[in-house]
Short mmCIF file of C-alpha atoms in Angstrom, two decimals:
data_model
loop_
_atom_site.label_atom_id
_atom_site.label_comp_id
_atom_site.label_asym_id
_atom_site.label_seq_id
_atom_site.Cartn_x
_atom_site.Cartn_y
_atom_site.Cartn_z
CA UNK R 18 132.12 209.51 111.45
CA UNK R 19 132.01 205.98 109.50
CA UNK R 20 135.09 204.58 107.99
CA UNK R 21 135.73 203.96 104.44
CA UNK R 22 134.87 200.23 104.73
CA UNK R 23 131.56 201.30 106.06
CA UNK R 24 131.01 204.14 103.63
CA UNK R 25 131.54 201.83 100.97
CA UNK R 26 129.33 198.94 102.01
CA UNK R 27 126.28 201.79 102.39
CA UNK R 28 127.01 203.17 98.90
CA UNK R 29 127.41 199.46 97.32
CA UNK R 30 124.03 198.46 99.04
CA UNK R 31 122.16 201.75 97.82
CA UNK R 32 123.26 201.12 94.35
CA UNK R 33 122.53 197.40 94.31
CA UNK R 34 120.24 195.99 96.76
CA UNK R 35 118.12 198.91 97.69
CA UNK R 36 117.46 199.65 93.64
CA UNK R 37 116.63 195.80 93.40
CA UNK R 38 114.09 195.89 96.04
CA UNK R 39 112.53 198.93 94.41
CA UNK R 40 111.86 197.20 91.11
CA UNK R 41 108.72 195.53 89.95
CA UNK R 42 110.27 191.97 90.30
CA UNK R 43 108.44 188.70 90.97
CA UNK R 44 109.38 186.79 93.78
CA UNK R 45 111.29 184.41 91.41
CA UNK R 46 113.30 187.06 89.74
CA UNK R 47 113.99 188.77 93.32
CA UNK R 48 115.47 185.19 94.37
CA UNK R 49 117.60 184.81 91.21
CA UNK R 50 119.15 188.50 91.70
CA UNK R 51 119.75 187.81 95.48
CA UNK R 52 121.51 184.45 94.52
CA UNK R 53 124.19 186.35 92.83
CA UNK R 54 125.17 188.01 96.32
CA UNK R 55 125.67 184.48 97.59
CA UNK R 56 128.90 183.92 95.34
CA UNK R 57 131.06 186.01 97.44
CA UNK R 58 130.68 183.87 100.59
CA UNK R 59 132.08 180.49 100.82
CA UNK R 60 129.57 177.64 101.00
CA UNK R 61 131.55 175.74 103.86
CA UNK R 62 133.10 178.26 106.55
CA UNK R 63 136.71 177.36 106.61
CA UNK R 64 137.46 175.22 109.95
CA UNK R 65 133.71 174.26 110.42
CA UNK R 66 131.80 171.21 109.81
CA UNK R 67 128.19 171.05 108.25
CA UNK R 68 125.72 168.29 108.85
CA UNK R 69 122.28 167.55 108.20
CA UNK R 70 121.49 165.31 111.14
CA UNK R 71 118.16 165.45 112.59
CA UNK R 72 116.11 166.58 109.68
CA UNK R 73 112.90 168.63 110.02
CA UNK R 74 109.55 167.71 108.67
CA UNK R 75 108.84 170.67 106.35
CA UNK R 76 112.00 172.50 105.86
CA UNK R 77 115.92 172.36 105.86
CA UNK R 78 118.12 172.56 108.87
CA UNK R 79 121.84 172.14 109.41
CA UNK R 80 124.42 171.91 112.28
CA UNK R 81 127.33 174.14 111.93
CA UNK R 82 130.02 172.96 114.47
CA UNK R 83 133.74 174.06 114.87
CA UNK R 84 136.02 171.22 113.83
CA UNK R 85 137.80 169.85 116.96
CA UNK R 86 136.00 172.27 119.55
CA UNK R 87 133.37 170.59 121.43
CA UNK R 88 130.77 172.40 123.21
CA UNK R 89 127.14 171.79 124.52
CA UNK R 90 126.16 175.26 123.82
CA UNK R 91 123.93 175.86 120.90
CA UNK R 92 122.79 178.82 118.98
CA UNK R 93 119.27 178.37 117.02
CA UNK R 94 119.39 180.56 114.25
CA UNK R 95 116.86 181.69 112.14
CA UNK R 96 117.78 183.52 108.90
CA UNK R 97 116.67 186.79 107.43
CA UNK R 98 115.46 187.70 103.82
CA UNK R 99 112.13 189.35 104.02
CA UNK R 100 110.19 186.15 104.64
CA UNK R 101 110.48 185.43 100.84
CA UNK R 102 114.49 185.05 100.02
CA UNK R 103 117.29 183.24 101.48
CA UNK R 104 121.02 184.06 101.63
CA UNK R 105 122.08 180.64 103.14
CA UNK R 106 125.90 181.02 102.48
CA UNK R 107 126.04 184.62 103.87
CA UNK R 108 124.18 183.31 106.96
CA UNK R 109 125.93 180.25 107.70
CA UNK R 110 129.10 182.36 107.34
CA UNK R 111 127.74 184.73 109.91
CA UNK R 112 126.42 182.01 112.26
CA UNK R 113 130.01 180.23 112.07
CA UNK R 114 131.74 183.34 113.09
CA UNK R 115 129.27 183.92 116.02
CA UNK R 116 129.89 180.25 116.90
CA UNK R 117 133.54 180.80 116.94
CA UNK R 118 133.23 183.91 119.26
CA UNK R 119 130.82 182.40 121.54
CA UNK R 120 132.23 178.73 121.63
CA UNK R 121 128.93 177.19 120.48
CA UNK R 122 127.42 175.13 117.93
CA UNK R 123 124.99 176.36 115.39
CA UNK R 124 121.59 175.22 114.10
CA UNK R 125 120.52 177.06 111.00
CA UNK R 126 116.91 176.54 110.13
CA UNK R 127 115.86 177.50 106.54
CA UNK R 128 111.95 177.58 107.47
CA UNK R 129 109.59 177.72 104.83
CA UNK R 130 108.95 181.05 102.82
CA UNK R 131 106.29 183.11 101.44
CA UNK R 132 104.32 183.24 98.99
CA UNK R 133 104.26 179.56 98.77
CA UNK R 134 103.96 179.07 102.57
CA UNK R 135 102.69 182.26 104.04
CA UNK R 136 102.35 182.61 107.79
CA UNK R 137 102.28 180.45 110.05
CA UNK R 138 104.32 177.82 108.37
CA UNK R 139 107.72 179.46 108.97
CA UNK R 140 106.87 180.03 112.69
CA UNK R 141 105.50 176.64 112.91
CA UNK R 142 109.27 175.57 111.64
CA UNK R 143 110.97 177.85 114.10
CA UNK R 144 109.02 176.39 116.93
CA UNK R 145 109.36 172.84 115.93
CA UNK R 146 113.22 173.33 115.34
CA UNK R 147 113.48 174.35 118.91
CA UNK R 148 111.06 171.59 120.20
CA UNK R 149 113.35 169.37 118.56
CA UNK R 150 116.12 170.51 120.51
CA UNK R 151 114.59 169.71 123.72
CA UNK R 152 113.57 166.14 122.16
CA UNK R 153 117.36 165.53 121.62
CA UNK R 154 118.00 166.02 125.37
CA UNK R 155 119.59 169.55 125.04
CA UNK R 156 118.67 171.61 128.12
CA UNK R 157 116.68 174.98 127.70
CA UNK R 158 119.52 176.76 129.54
CA UNK R 159 122.29 175.68 126.79
CA UNK R 160 120.10 177.21 124.05
CA UNK R 161 120.12 180.59 123.02
CA UNK R 162 118.01 181.83 119.91
CA UNK R 163 119.35 184.02 117.34
CA UNK R 164 118.07 185.87 114.04
CA UNK R 165 118.42 188.40 111.63
CA UNK R 166 115.82 190.96 110.03
CA UNK R 167 112.89 188.69 109.28
CA UNK R 168 114.63 186.03 111.25
CA UNK R 169 114.85 188.22 114.30
CA UNK R 170 111.23 189.09 114.41
CA UNK R 171 110.75 185.06 114.04
CA UNK R 172 112.80 184.89 117.30
CA UNK R 173 110.63 187.13 119.06
CA UNK R 174 107.64 185.46 117.86
CA UNK R 175 108.94 181.91 118.71
CA UNK R 176 109.57 182.98 122.15
CA UNK R 177 106.16 184.35 122.59
CA UNK R 178 104.67 180.78 120.91
CA UNK R 179 106.66 179.05 123.30
CA UNK R 180 105.88 180.74 126.16
CA UNK R 181 102.16 180.64 125.21
CA UNK R 182 102.35 176.91 124.80
CA UNK R 183 103.94 176.35 128.36
CA UNK R 184 107.32 175.21 126.69
CA UNK R 185 110.54 175.83 129.05
CA UNK R 186 112.26 178.95 127.17
CA UNK R 187 115.85 179.16 126.11
CA UNK R 188 118.68 180.69 127.98
CA UNK R 189 118.47 184.23 126.07
CA UNK R 190 117.58 185.55 122.55
CA UNK R 191 119.31 187.84 119.97
CA UNK R 192 117.38 189.92 117.62
CA UNK R 193 119.23 191.73 115.07
CA UNK R 194 117.36 194.47 113.40
CA UNK R 195 113.83 192.62 113.45
CA UNK R 196 111.00 193.31 111.32
CA UNK R 197 108.93 193.40 114.40
CA UNK R 198 106.12 195.64 113.21
CA UNK R 199 104.45 194.59 109.71
CA UNK R 200 101.67 197.21 110.05
CA UNK R 201 104.45 199.37 108.57
CA UNK R 202 103.58 202.59 110.22
CA UNK R 203 103.95 205.73 108.14
CA UNK R 204 105.57 207.54 111.45
CA UNK R 205 108.70 207.28 113.25
CA UNK R 206 111.74 205.63 111.72
CA UNK R 207 109.82 204.24 108.64
CA UNK R 208 109.83 208.02 107.59
CA UNK R 209 112.60 209.58 109.14
CA UNK R 210 115.05 206.82 107.82
CA UNK R 211 113.24 206.38 104.58
CA UNK R 212 116.33 208.00 102.49
CA UNK R 213 119.17 207.02 104.67
CA UNK R 214 118.50 203.54 105.04
CA UNK R 215 121.12 202.00 102.29
CA UNK R 216 119.25 198.40 102.13
CA UNK R 217 115.61 198.38 103.01
CA UNK R 218 112.99 200.48 101.24
CA UNK R 219 109.28 201.09 101.83
CA UNK R 220 108.40 199.81 98.90
CA UNK R 221 109.53 196.46 99.78
CA UNK R 222 107.79 196.41 103.19
CA UNK R 223 104.51 197.04 101.44
CA UNK R 224 104.75 194.02 99.32
CA UNK R 225 106.44 191.77 101.61
CA UNK R 226 103.73 191.84 104.37
CA UNK R 227 101.08 191.34 101.96
CA UNK R 228 103.01 187.90 100.98
CA UNK R 229 103.92 186.73 104.44
CA UNK R 230 100.27 187.11 105.71
CA UNK R 231 98.65 185.71 102.63
CA UNK R 232 96.85 188.71 101.88
CA UNK R 233 95.23 188.35 105.26
CA UNK R 234 95.55 192.11 106.61
CA UNK R 235 93.77 190.94 109.93
CA UNK R 236 97.15 189.03 110.74
CA UNK R 237 99.48 191.79 110.62
CA UNK R 238 98.86 192.99 114.18
CA UNK R 239 99.11 189.60 115.71
CA UNK R 240 101.81 189.39 117.99
CA UNK R 241 103.29 186.20 116.00
CA UNK R 242 103.39 188.21 113.10
CA UNK R 243 104.35 191.82 114.66
CA UNK R 244 105.77 191.09 118.14
CA UNK R 245 105.78 194.68 118.97
CA UNK R 246 102.12 194.08 119.92
CA UNK R 247 103.02 191.04 122.17
CA UNK R 248 103.15 190.75 125.60
CA UNK R 249 106.76 190.29 126.71
CA UNK R 250 106.07 188.86 130.22
CA UNK R 251 108.25 186.00 131.13
CA UNK R 252 110.39 185.89 128.30
CA UNK R 253 114.36 185.10 128.92
CA UNK R 254 116.94 188.20 128.56
CA UNK R 255 117.02 189.82 125.32
CA UNK R 256 119.85 191.60 122.90
CA UNK R 257 118.54 193.81 120.19
CA UNK R 258 121.17 195.27 117.67
CA UNK R 259 119.97 197.88 115.09
CA UNK R 260 121.65 200.55 113.02
CA UNK R 261 120.50 204.13 113.51
CA UNK R 262 119.81 204.71 110.06
CA UNK R 263 117.56 201.63 109.35
CA UNK R 264 113.73 201.71 108.68
CA UNK R 265 113.44 199.19 111.23
CA UNK R 266 115.06 201.33 114.06
CA UNK R 267 111.89 201.87 115.89
CA UNK R 268 111.15 198.01 115.83
CA UNK R 269 114.11 197.28 118.00
CA UNK R 270 113.26 200.18 120.57
CA UNK R 271 109.66 199.55 120.67
CA UNK R 272 110.52 195.88 121.67
CA UNK R 273 112.90 196.67 124.01
CA UNK R 274 110.54 199.04 125.75
CA UNK R 275 108.02 196.35 126.04
CA UNK R 276 110.23 194.06 127.41
CA UNK R 277 111.55 196.00 130.06
CA UNK R 278 108.05 197.31 131.03
CA UNK R 279 107.13 193.59 131.73
CA UNK R 280 110.45 193.19 133.96
CA UNK R 281 112.52 191.39 131.20
CA UNK R 282 116.25 192.30 130.86
CA UNK R 283 116.51 193.54 127.32
CA UNK R 284 119.51 195.67 125.75
CA UNK R 285 119.08 197.78 122.59
CA UNK R 286 122.15 198.47 120.79
CA UNK R 287 122.00 201.33 118.38
CA UNK R 288 125.06 201.36 115.85
CA UNK R 289 125.78 204.56 114.27
CA UNK R 290 125.97 204.56 110.42
CA UNK R 291 126.06 200.71 109.48
CA UNK R 292 123.94 199.14 107.06
CA UNK R 293 121.19 196.81 107.62
CA UNK R 294 122.38 193.32 108.01
CA UNK R 295 125.86 194.62 108.76
CA UNK R 296 126.73 191.67 111.07
CA UNK R 297 126.74 189.43 107.95
CA UNK R 298 129.59 191.85 106.51
CA UNK R 299 132.82 190.31 107.73
CA UNK R 300 134.96 193.01 105.85
CA UNK R 301 133.23 195.78 108.18
CA UNK R 302 135.04 196.33 111.56
CA UNK R 303 131.44 196.89 113.10
CA UNK R 304 130.63 193.32 112.22
CA UNK R 305 133.11 191.44 114.39
CA UNK R 306 132.46 193.86 117.20
CA UNK R 307 128.78 193.34 116.91
CA UNK R 308 129.35 189.56 117.00
CA UNK R 309 131.64 189.75 119.79
CA UNK R 310 128.85 191.86 121.75
CA UNK R 311 126.58 188.92 120.77
CA UNK R 312 129.19 186.46 122.13
CA UNK R 313 129.36 188.08 125.46
CA UNK R 314 125.60 188.35 125.76
CA UNK R 315 125.50 184.27 125.02
CA UNK R 316 128.21 183.59 127.56
CA UNK R 317 126.25 185.61 130.04
CA UNK R 318 123.18 183.76 129.40
CA UNK R 319 124.52 180.37 128.93
CA UNK R 320 127.92 180.14 130.93
#
């Protein structure tokens, strides 16, 4: 049974975020509405330094480092936001907590968003951010990719693109509730959890997928857009986390199955009763526990 904090978080999300995504809002209005949520998160996580060294050609990126705690382990993080919105304060706060648990530095990549920059722009930014780390002399075995929701899907797509391009792969990767199937099948968890998911709605999925691929439906089954259709051979160890009530439950399970079938170490954690994006909610006990699991995975991949 969920504790009162998780129950409250689900109720709040159902009455606010889910209703917001069900309305007929323009992308601009959606971004303005979501920006209000950012006010509850500090712009600068206490005890961390934010720097903007090593800019990327087409998007913003920043380093998140714990003060007086040198480490050569780097978490390259791709934020969520359904490919069209961004919550940098929330993602920064979560990444800082994960860096604390894992004794790592964070690199937050604010990849270009649709509809202004549809696929493959965002993926190109993520791949470029990883290549930049290698150019800076950071060894692949000291890098772990992390991402949530759309960012989790970009983690998987980036791994596929790097492997296909013959680029040395990172030590491991974490995908939190990845949007790994943009074909948005009407079967499975997309239907079974339609009313149970307190954050995401099928209406959102239908509109977002068109924006992300610039209206080119033929792209929806490409593995770099929907990683569930990719070949996972040769990828590094994976950790996937997803809530039992999420629309995206099947996405994580299917990716885990494909990875294991290809001989890749892949662990899929299914967390009961939590809302989508619970790792970003520091007031939930499950949030710290999930990030601690991620930190354990990171330390094993990149000791």
